[in-house]
Tab-separated table of N, CA and C in Angstrom:
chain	number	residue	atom	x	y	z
A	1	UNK	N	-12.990	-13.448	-0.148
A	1	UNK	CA	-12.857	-12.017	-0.036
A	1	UNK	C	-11.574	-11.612	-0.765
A	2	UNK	N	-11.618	-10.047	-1.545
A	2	UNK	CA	-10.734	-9.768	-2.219
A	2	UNK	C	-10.186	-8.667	-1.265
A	3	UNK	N	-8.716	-8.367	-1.444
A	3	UNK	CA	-7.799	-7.615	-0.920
A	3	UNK	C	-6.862	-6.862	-2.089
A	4	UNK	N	-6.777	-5.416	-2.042
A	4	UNK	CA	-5.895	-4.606	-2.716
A	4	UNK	C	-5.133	-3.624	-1.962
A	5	UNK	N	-3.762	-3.777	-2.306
A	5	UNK	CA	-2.599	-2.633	-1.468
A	5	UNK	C	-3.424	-1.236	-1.813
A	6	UNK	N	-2.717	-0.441	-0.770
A	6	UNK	CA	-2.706	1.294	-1.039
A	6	UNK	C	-1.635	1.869	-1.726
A	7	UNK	N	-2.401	2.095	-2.979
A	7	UNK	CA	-0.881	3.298	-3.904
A	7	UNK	C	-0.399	4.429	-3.018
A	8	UNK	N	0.795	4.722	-3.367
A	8	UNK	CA	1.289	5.546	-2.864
A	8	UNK	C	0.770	6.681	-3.037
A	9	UNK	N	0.880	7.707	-2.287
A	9	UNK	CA	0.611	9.234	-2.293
A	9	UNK	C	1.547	10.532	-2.296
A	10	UNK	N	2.867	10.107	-2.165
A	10	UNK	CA	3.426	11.288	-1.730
A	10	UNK	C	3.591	12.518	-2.541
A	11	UNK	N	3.101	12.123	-3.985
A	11	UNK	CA	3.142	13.783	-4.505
A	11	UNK	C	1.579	13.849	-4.781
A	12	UNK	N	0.748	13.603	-3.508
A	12	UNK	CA	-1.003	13.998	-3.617
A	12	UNK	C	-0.927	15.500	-3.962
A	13	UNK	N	-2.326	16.074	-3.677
A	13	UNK	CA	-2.417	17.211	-3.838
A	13	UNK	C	-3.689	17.541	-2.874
A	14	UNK	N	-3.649	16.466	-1.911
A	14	UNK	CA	-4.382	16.649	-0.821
A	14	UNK	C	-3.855	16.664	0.638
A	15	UNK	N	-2.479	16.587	0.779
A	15	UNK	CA	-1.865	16.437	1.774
A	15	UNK	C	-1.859	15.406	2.517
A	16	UNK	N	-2.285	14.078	2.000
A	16	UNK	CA	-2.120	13.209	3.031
A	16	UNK	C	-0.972	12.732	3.110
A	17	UNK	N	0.482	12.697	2.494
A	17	UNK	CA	1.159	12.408	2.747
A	17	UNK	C	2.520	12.933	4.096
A	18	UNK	N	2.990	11.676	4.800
A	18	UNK	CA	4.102	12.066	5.917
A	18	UNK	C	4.805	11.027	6.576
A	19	UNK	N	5.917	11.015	6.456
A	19	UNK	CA	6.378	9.965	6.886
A	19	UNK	C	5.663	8.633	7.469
A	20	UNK	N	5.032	9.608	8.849
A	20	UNK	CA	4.194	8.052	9.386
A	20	UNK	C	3.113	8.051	8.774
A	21	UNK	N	2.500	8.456	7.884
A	21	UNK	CA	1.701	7.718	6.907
A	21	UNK	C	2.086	7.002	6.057
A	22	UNK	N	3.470	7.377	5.180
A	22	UNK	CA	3.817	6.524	4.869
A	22	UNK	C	4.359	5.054	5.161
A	23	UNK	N	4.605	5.278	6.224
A	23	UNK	CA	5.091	3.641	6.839
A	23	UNK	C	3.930	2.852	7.495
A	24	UNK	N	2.896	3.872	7.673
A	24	UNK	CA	1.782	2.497	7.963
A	24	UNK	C	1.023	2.266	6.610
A	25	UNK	N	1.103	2.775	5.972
A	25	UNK	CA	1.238	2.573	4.206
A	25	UNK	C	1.726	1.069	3.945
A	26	UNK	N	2.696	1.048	4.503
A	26	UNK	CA	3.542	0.076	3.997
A	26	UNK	C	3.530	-1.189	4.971
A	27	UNK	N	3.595	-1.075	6.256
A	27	UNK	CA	2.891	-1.936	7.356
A	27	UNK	C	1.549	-2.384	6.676
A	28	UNK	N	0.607	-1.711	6.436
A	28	UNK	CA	-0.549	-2.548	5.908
A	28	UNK	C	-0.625	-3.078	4.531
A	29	UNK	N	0.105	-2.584	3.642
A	29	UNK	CA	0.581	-3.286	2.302
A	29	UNK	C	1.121	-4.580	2.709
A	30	UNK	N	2.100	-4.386	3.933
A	30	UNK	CA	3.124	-5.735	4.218
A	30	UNK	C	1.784	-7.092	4.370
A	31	UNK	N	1.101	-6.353	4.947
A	31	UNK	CA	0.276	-7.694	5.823
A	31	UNK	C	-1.093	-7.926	5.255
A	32	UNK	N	-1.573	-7.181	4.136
A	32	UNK	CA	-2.149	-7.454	3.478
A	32	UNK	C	-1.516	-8.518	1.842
A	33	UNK	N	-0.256	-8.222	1.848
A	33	UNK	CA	0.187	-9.372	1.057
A	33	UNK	C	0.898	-10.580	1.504
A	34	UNK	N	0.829	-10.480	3.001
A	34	UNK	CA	1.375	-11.833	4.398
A	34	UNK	C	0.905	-12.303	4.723
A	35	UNK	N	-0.496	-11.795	5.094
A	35	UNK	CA	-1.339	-12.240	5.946
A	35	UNK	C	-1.918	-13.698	5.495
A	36	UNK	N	-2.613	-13.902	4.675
A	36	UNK	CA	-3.521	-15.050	4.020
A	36	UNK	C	-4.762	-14.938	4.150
A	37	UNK	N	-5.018	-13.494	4.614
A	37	UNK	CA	-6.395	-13.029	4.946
A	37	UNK	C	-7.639	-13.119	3.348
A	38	UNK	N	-7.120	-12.999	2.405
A	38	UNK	CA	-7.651	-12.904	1.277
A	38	UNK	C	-7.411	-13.817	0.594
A	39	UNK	N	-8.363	-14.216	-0.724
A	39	UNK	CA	-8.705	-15.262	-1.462
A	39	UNK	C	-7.798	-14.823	-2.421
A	40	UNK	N	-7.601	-13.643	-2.958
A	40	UNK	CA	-7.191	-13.027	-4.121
A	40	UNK	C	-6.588	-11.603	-3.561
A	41	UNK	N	-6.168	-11.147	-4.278
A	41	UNK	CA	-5.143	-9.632	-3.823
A	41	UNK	C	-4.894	-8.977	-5.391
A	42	UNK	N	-4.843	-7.959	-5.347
A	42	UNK	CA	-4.390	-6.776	-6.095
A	42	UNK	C	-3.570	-5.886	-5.606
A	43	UNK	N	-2.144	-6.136	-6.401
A	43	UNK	CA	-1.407	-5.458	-5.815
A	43	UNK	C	-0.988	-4.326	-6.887
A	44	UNK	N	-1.465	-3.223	-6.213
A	44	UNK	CA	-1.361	-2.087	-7.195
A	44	UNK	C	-0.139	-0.968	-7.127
A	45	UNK	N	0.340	-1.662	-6.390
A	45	UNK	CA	2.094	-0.627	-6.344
A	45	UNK	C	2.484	-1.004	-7.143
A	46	UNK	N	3.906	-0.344	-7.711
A	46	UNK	CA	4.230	-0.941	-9.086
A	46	UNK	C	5.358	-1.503	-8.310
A	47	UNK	N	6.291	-2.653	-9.230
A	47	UNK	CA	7.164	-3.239	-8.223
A	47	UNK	C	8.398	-2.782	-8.081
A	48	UNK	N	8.609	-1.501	-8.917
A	48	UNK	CA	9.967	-0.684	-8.553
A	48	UNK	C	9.929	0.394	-7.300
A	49	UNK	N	8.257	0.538	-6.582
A	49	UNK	CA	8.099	1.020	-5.460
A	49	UNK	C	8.474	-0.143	-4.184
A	50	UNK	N	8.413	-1.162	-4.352
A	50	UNK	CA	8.563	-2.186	-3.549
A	50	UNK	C	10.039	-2.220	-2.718
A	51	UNK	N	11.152	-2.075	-3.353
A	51	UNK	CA	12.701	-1.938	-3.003
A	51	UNK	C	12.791	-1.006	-2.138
């Protein structure tokens, strides 16, 4: 099974962005690239969002 992070959103134009979206954003980015749940991963943040 394949696994890919969630890009960021905060300048959407649908409003999903807010703090606690953003941090479970990032909670499930964390553990989707921790976990070992996946065979393969795509990680589609770029890595200057990562810091």
């Amino acid at each position: 099974m394949y696994g890919g992070t969630i890009l960021p959103f905060k300048d959407d134009t649908l409003g999903f962005y807010s703090p606690g979206n953003e941090a479970a954003r990032r909670a499930v980015n964390h553990w989707i690239r921790a976990s070992g749940a996946y065979e393969a991963m795509a990680d589609a943040v770029p890595l200057h969002l990562l810091c």
